[in-house]
Coordinates of C-alpha atoms and ligand atoms in Angstrom, one line a residue:
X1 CA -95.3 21.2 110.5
X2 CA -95.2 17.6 109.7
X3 CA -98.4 15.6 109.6
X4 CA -96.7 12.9 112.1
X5 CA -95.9 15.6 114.7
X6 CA -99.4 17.1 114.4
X7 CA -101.2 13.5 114.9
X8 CA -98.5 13.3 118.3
X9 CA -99.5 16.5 119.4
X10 CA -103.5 15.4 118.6
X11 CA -102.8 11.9 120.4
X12 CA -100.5 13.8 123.6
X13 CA -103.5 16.4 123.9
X14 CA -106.4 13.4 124.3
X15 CA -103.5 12.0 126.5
X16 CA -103.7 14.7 129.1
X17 CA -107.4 15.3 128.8
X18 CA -108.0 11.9 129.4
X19 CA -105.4 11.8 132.5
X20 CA -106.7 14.7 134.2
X21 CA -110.1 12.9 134.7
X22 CA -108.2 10.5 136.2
X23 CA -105.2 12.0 138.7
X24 CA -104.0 10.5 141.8
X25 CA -101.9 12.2 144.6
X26 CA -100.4 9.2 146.3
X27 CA -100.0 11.8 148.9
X28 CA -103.3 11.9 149.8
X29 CA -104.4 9.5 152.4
X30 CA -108.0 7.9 153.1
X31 CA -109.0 9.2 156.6
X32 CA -112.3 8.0 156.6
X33 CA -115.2 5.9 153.8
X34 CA -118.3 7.3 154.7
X35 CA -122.1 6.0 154.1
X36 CA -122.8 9.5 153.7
X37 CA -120.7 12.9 153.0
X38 CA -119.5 15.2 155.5
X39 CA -118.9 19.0 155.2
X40 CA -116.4 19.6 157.7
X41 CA -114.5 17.5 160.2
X42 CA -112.7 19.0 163.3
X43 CA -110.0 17.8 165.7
X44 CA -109.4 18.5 169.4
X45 CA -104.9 17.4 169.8
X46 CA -105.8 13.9 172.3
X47 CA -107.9 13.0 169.2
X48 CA -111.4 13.7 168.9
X49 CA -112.8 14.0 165.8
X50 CA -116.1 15.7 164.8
X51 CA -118.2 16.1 161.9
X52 CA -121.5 17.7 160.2
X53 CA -123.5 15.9 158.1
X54 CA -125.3 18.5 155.3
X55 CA -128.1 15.3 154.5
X56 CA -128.2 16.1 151.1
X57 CA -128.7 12.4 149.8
X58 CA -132.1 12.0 151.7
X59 CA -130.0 10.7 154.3
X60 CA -131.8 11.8 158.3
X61 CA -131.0 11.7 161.9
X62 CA -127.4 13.1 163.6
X63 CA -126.6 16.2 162.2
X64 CA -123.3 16.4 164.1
X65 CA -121.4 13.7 165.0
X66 CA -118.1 12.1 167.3
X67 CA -116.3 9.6 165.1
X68 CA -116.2 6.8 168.2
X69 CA -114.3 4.3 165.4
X70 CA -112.8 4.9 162.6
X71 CA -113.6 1.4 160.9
X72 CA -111.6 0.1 158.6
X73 CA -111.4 -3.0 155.0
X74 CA -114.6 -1.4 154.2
X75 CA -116.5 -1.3 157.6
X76 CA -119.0 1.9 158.2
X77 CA -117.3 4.2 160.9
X78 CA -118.8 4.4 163.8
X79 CA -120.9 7.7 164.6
X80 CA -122.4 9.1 167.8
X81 CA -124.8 12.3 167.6
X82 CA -123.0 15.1 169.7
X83 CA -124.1 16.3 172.0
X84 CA -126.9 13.9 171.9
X85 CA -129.6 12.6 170.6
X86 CA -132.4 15.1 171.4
X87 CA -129.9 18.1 170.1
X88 CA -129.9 15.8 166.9
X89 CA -134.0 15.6 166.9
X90 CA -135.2 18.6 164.9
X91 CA -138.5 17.4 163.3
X92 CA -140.6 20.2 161.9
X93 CA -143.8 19.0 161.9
X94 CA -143.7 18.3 165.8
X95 CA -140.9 20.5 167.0
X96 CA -142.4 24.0 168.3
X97 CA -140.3 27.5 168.9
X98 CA -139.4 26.7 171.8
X99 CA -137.1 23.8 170.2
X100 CA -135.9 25.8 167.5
X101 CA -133.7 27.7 170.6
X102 CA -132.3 24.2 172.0
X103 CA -131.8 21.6 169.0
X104 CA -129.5 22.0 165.6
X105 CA -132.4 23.1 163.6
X106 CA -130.3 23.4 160.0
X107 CA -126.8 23.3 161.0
X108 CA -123.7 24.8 158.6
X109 CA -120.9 24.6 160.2
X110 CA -119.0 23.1 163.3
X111 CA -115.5 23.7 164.6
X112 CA -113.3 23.3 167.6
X113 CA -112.5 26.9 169.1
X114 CA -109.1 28.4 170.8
X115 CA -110.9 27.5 174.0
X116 CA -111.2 23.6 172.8
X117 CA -114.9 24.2 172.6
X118 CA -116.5 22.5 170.0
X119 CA -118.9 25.4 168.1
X120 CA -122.1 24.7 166.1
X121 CA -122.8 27.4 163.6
X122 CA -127.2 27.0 162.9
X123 CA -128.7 28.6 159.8
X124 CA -131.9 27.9 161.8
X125 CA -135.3 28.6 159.6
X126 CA -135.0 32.4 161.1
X127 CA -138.6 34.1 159.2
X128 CA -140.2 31.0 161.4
X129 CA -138.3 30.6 164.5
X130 CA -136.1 33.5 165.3
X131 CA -134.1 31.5 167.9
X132 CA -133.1 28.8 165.3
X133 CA -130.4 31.2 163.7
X134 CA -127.7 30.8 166.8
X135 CA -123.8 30.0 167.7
X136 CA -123.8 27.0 170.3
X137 CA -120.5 26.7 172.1
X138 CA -120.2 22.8 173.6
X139 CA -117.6 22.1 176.9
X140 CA -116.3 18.9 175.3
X141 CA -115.1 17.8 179.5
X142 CA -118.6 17.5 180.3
X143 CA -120.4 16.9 176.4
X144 CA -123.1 19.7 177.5
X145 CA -124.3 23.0 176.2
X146 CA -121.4 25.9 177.6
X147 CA -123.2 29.1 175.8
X148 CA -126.0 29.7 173.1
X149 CA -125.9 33.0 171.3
X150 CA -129.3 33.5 169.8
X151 CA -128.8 35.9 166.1
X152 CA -132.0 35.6 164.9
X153 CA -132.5 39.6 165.6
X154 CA -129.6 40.2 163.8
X155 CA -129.9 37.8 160.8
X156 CA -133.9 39.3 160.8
X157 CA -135.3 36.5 159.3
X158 CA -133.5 36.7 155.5
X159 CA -130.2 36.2 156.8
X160 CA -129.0 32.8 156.9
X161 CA -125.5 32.3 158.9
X162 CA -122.7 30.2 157.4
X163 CA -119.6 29.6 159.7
X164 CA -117.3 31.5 162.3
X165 CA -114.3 32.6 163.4
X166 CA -112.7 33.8 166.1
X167 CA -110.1 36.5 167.7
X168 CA -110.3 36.8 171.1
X169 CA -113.4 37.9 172.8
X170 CA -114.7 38.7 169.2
X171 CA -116.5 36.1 166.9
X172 CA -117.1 37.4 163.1
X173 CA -119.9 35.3 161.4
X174 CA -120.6 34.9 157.5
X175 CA -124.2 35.5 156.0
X176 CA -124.7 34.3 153.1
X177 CA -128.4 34.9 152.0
X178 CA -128.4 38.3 152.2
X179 CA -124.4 39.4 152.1
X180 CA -123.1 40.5 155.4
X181 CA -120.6 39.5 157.7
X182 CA -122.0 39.6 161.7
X183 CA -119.3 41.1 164.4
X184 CA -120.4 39.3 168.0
X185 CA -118.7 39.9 171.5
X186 CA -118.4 36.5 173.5
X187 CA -118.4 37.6 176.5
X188 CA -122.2 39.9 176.7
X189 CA -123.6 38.5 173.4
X190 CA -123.8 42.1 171.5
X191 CA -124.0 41.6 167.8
X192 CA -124.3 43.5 164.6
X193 CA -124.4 43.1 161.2
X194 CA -122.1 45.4 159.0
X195 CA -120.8 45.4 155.3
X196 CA -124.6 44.6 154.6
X197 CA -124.7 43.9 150.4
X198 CA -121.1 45.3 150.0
X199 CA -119.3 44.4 146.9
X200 CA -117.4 42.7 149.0
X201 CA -119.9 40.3 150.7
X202 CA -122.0 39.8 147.9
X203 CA -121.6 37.1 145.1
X204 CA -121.4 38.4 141.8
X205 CA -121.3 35.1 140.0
X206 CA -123.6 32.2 140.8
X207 CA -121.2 29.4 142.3
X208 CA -120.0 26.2 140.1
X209 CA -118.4 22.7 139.9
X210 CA -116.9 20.4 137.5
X211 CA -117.2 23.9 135.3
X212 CA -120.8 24.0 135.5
X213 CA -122.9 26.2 137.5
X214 CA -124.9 24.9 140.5
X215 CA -128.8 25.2 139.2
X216 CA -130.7 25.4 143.0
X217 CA -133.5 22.5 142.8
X218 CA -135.7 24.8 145.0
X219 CA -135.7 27.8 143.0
X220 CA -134.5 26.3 139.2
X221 CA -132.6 29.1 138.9
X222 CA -128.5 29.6 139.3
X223 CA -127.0 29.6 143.1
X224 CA -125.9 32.4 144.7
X225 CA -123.6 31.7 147.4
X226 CA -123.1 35.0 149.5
X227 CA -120.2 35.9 152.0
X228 CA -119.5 31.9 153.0
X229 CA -115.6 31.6 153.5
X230 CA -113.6 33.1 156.3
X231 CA -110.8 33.4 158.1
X232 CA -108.7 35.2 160.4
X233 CA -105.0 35.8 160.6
X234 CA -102.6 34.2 163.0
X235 CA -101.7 37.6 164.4
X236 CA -105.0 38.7 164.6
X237 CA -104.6 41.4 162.4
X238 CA -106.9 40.7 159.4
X239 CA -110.2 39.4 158.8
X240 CA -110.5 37.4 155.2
X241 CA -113.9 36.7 153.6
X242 CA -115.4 35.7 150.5
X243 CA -118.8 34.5 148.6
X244 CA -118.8 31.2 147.1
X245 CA -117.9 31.9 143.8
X246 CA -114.6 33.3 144.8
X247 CA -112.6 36.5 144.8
X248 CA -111.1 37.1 148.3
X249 CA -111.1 40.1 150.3
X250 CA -109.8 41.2 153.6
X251 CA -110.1 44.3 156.6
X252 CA -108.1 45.2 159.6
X253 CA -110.3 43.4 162.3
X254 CA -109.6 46.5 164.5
X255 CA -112.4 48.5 162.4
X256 CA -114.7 45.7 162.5
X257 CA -114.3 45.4 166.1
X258 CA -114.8 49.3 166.1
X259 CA -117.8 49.2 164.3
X260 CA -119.2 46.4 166.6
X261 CA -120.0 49.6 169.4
X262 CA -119.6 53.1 166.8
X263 CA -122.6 53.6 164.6
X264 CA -120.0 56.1 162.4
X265 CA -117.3 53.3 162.2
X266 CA -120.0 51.1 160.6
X267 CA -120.7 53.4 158.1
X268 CA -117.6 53.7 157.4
X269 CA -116.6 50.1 157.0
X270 CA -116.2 49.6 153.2
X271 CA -113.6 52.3 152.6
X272 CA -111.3 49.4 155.0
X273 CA -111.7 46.5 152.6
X274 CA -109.3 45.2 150.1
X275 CA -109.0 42.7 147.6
X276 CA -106.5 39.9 148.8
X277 CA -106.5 37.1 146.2
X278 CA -108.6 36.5 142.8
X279 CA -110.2 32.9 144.1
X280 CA -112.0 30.6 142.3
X281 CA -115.3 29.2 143.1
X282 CA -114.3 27.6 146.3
X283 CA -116.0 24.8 149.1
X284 CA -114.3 26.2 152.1
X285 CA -111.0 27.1 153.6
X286 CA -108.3 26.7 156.4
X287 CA -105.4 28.8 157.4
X288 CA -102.3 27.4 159.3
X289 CA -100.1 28.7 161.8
X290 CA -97.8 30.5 158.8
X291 CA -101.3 31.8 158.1
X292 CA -101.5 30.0 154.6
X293 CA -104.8 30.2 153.9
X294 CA -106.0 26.7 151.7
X295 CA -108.8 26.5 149.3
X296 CA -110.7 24.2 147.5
X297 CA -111.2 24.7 143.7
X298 CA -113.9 22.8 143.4
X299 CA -114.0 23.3 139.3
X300 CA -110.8 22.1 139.3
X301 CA -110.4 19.1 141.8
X302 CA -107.2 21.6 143.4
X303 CA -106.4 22.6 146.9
X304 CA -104.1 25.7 146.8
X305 CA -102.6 27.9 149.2
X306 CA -102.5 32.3 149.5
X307 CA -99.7 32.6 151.3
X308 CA -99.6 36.2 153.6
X309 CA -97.5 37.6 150.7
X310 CA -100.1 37.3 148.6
X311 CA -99.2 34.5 146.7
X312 CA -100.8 31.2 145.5
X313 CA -99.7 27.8 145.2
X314 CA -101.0 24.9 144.2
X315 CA -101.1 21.9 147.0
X316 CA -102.7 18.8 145.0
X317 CA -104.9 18.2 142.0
X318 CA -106.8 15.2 142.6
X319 CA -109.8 14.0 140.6
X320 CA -111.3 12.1 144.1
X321 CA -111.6 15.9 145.4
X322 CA -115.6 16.3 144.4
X323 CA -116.3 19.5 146.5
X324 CA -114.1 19.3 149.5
X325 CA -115.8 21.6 151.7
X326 CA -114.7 23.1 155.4
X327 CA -111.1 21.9 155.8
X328 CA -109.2 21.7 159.3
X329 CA -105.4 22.1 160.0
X330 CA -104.9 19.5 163.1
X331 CA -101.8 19.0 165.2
X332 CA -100.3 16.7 163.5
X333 CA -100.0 19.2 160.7
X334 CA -102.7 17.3 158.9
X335 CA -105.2 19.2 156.0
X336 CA -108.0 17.3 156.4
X337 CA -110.6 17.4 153.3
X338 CA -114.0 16.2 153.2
X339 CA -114.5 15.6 149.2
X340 CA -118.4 16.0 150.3
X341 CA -119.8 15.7 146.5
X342 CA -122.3 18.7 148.1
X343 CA -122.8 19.3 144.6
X344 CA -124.1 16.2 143.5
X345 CA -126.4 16.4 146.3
X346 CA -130.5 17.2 146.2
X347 CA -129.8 20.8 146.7
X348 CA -129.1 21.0 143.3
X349 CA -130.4 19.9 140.0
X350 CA -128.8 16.4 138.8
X351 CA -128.6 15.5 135.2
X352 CA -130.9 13.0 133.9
X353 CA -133.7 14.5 137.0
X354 CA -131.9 12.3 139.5
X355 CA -132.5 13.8 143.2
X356 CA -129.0 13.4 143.9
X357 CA -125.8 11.7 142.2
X358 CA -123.3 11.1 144.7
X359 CA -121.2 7.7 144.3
X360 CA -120.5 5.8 148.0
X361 CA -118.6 5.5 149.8
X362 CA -117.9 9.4 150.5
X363 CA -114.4 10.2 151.2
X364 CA -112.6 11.9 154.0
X365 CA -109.3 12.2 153.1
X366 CA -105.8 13.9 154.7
X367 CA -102.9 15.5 153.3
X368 CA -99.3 16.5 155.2
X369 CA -98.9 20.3 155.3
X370 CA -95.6 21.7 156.6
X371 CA -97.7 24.0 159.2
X372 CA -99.8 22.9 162.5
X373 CA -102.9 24.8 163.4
X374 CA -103.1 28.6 163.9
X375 CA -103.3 28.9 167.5
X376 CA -105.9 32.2 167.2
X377 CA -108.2 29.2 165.5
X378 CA -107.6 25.9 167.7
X379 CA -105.1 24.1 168.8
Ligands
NAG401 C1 -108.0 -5.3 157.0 O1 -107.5 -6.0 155.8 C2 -106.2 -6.3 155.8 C3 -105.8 -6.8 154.4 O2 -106.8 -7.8 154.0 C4 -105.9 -7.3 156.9 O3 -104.5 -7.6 157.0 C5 -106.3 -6.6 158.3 O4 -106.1 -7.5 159.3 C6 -107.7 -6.2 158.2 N1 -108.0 -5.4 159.4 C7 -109.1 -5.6 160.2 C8 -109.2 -4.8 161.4 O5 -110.0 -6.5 159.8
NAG402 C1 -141.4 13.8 162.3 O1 -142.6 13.6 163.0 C2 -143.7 13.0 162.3 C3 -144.9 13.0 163.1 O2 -144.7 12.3 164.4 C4 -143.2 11.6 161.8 O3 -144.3 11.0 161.0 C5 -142.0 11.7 161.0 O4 -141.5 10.4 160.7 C6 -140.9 12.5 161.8 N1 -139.8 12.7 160.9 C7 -138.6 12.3 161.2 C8 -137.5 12.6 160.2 O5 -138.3 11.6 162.2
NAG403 C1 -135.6 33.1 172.3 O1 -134.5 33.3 173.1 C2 -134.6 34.4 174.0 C3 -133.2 34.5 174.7 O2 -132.9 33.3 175.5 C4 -135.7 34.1 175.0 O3 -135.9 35.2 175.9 C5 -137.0 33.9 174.2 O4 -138.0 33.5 175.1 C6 -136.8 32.8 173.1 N1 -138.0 32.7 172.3 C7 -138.6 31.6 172.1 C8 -139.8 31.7 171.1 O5 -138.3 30.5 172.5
NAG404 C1 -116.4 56.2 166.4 O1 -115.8 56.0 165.1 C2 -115.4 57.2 164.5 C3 -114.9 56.9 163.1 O2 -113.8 56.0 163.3 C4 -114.4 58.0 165.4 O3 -114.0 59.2 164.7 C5 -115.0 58.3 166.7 O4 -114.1 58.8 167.6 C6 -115.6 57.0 167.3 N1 -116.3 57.3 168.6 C7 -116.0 56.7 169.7 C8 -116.9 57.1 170.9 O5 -115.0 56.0 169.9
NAG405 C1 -94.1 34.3 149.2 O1 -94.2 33.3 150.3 C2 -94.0 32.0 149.9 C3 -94.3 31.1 151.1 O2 -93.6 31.6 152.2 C4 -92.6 31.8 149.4 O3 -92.4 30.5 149.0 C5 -92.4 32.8 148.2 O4 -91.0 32.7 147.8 C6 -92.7 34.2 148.6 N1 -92.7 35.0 147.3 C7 -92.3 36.2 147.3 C8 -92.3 36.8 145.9 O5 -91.8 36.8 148.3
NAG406 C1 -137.2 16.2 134.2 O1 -138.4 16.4 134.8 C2 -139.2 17.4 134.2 C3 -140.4 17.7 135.0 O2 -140.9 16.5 135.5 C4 -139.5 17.0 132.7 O3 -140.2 18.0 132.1 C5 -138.2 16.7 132.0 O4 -138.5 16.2 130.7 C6 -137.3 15.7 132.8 N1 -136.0 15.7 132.1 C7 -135.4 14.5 131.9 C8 -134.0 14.6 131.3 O5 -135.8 13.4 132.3

């Protein structure tokens, strides 16, 4: 080969290095510039709009909030603690057990339900108060409490839960600190835990960004994310689930429903699961009404989509996408992705010993999908 088409090849290669650190999807549209990042936002059709706040840059007070405005030319939006404040006022030097079972002790995850409910997912600190780990279901007519489901004797004090979904009068729950998925019936509150440290619930990798892995500043050692991401199909049929470092698996919700009430269905659980799609290390997920279920690649800066034929394909690559956690399909046929930065947060060791290295404002942004929501999930 020719020296001159070797030093073009050298130049194009730096080229699209250097562009990739730099890509812009004009598609991509600035919903919101935050003071601080969010992990999930949530939609209700007449347009409410919800979010949780993971605190990860020593930021305190609401945990989750109602956007009341927008704001706009660089203004802060405007954020009210939802319900209120005193759900909002965990303090653990004060607060007592009896608070752990009636304030968002360490939320993970909120969503609007089927019902138009908005549900609060608590981690809780379950080996000190068991009534911290619980599901809160919110009537968003009146702003008040509609249901508390209180876990903590399922999650028995190691298990830390990480969102939910829903199919019908069943709720299915991630775990992610000691691998298990949690089967819950709405209507009396009976729970179990099944598929316990499966290979299928378990992480095998520790989970990454930017190509690096996530070092946790608690523990100085690599981050396992357990089962974390979920959803369920449009017909109902099949549960998806995966840890945090990827690889996406699936089951017929029938046998986990089965196994909810049948001791010997539980046990026999794990010969139902199947691989569904190799993922990468991912923030979170949504699925649409043609039950396209979007990820975040958060190695990569890419959203991509496994469609229910199995296939993947890419939606956007977009360097602003720092760890786009928990997305949300609205009616408007909206993906809406918080670009949290949750790695760059103090959960994780920053270079140079910073406590956190996130760059303001944080980002909400939107994309147009083809699909509206999947009606099993909200509306
Ligand atoms: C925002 O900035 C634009 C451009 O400077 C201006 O036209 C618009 O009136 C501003 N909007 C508000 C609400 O200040
Ligand atoms: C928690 O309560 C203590 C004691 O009243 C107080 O000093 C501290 O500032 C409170 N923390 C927060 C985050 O409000
Ligand atoms: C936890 O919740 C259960 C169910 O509501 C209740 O019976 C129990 O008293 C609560 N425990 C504490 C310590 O608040
Ligand atoms: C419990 O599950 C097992 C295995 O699927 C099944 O054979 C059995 O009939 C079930 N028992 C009841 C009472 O449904
Ligand atoms: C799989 O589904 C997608 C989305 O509907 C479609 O574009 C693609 O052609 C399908 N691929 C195959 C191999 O059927
Ligand atoms: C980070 O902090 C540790 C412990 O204080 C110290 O040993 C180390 O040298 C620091 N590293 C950097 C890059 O500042």
């Amino acid at each position: 080969m020719l020296l001159s088409s070797l030093l073009s090849i050298a130049v194009f290669s730096i080229l699209a290095l250097a562009n990739l650190q730099h890509e812009i999807d004009p598609r991509i549209k600035t919903a919101l510039a935050m003071g601080q990042g969010s992990t999930g936002a949530s939609t209700t059709p007449d347009g409410r709009l919800f979010l949780i706040l993971p605190h990860v840059d020593g930021s305190h007070g609401n945990r989750i909030v109602e956007v009341i405005d927008k704001g706009c030319n660089g203004s802060d939006p405007k954020l009210v603690g939802f319900p209120d404040e005193n759900w909002n006022s965990w303090n653990a030097s004060t607060d007592n057990s009896i608070d752990a079972g009636v304030k968002y002790v360490s939320p993970n995850a909120q969503r609007i339900g089927p019902d138009g409910k908005l549900w609060v997912v608590d981690s809780g600190i379950p080996d000190q108060y068991q009534n911290s780990s619980k599901l809160i279901s919110f009537n968003l007519e009146t702003n008040k409490v509609d249901r508390i489901y209180y876990l903590g004797k399922i999650t028995t004090g190691a298990g830390l839960l990480n969102d939910v979904r829903f199919n019908g009068k069943f709720a299915y729950l991630t775990e992610y600190t000691i691998g298990s998925i949690i089967v819950l019936d709405l209507e009396n509150g009976h729970a179990r835990m099944v598929l316990r440290k499966h290979t299928s619930t378990i992480a095998h990798f520790p989970d990454s960004a930017d190509g690096k892995f996530l070092i946790s500043s608690s523990t100085g050692k690599p981050q396992y994310i357990h089962a974390d991401d979920l959803e369920v199909s449009p017909d109902g049929k099949y549960f998806y689930y995966q840890p945090g470092s990827g690889y996406m698996w699936r089951i017929e919700t029938k046998y986990l429903n089965d196994a909810l009430y049948n001791n010997t269905a539980a046990g026999l659980l794990h010969m139902y699961t199947e691989p569904y799609s190799p993922t990468p290390a991912t923030g979170g997920t949504a699925i649409d009404a043609a039950g396209n279920i979007y990820y975040s690649d958060v190695d990569r800066h890419e959203i991509r989509y496994v469609s229910p034929n199995q296939t993947t394909t890419l939606l956007t690559r977009d360097s602003r996408l720092e760890w786009v956690d928990a997305m949300w399909v609205d009616s408007e046929q909206r993906l809406w992705m918080c670009a949290s930065q949750l790695n760059r947060g103090d959960r994780f060791i920053q270079p140079n010993n910073q406590t956190y290295s996130i760059t303001k404002p944080v980002y909400i942004y939107t994309i147009d999908v083809d699909h509206g929501p999947s009606p099993i999930d909200h509306s």
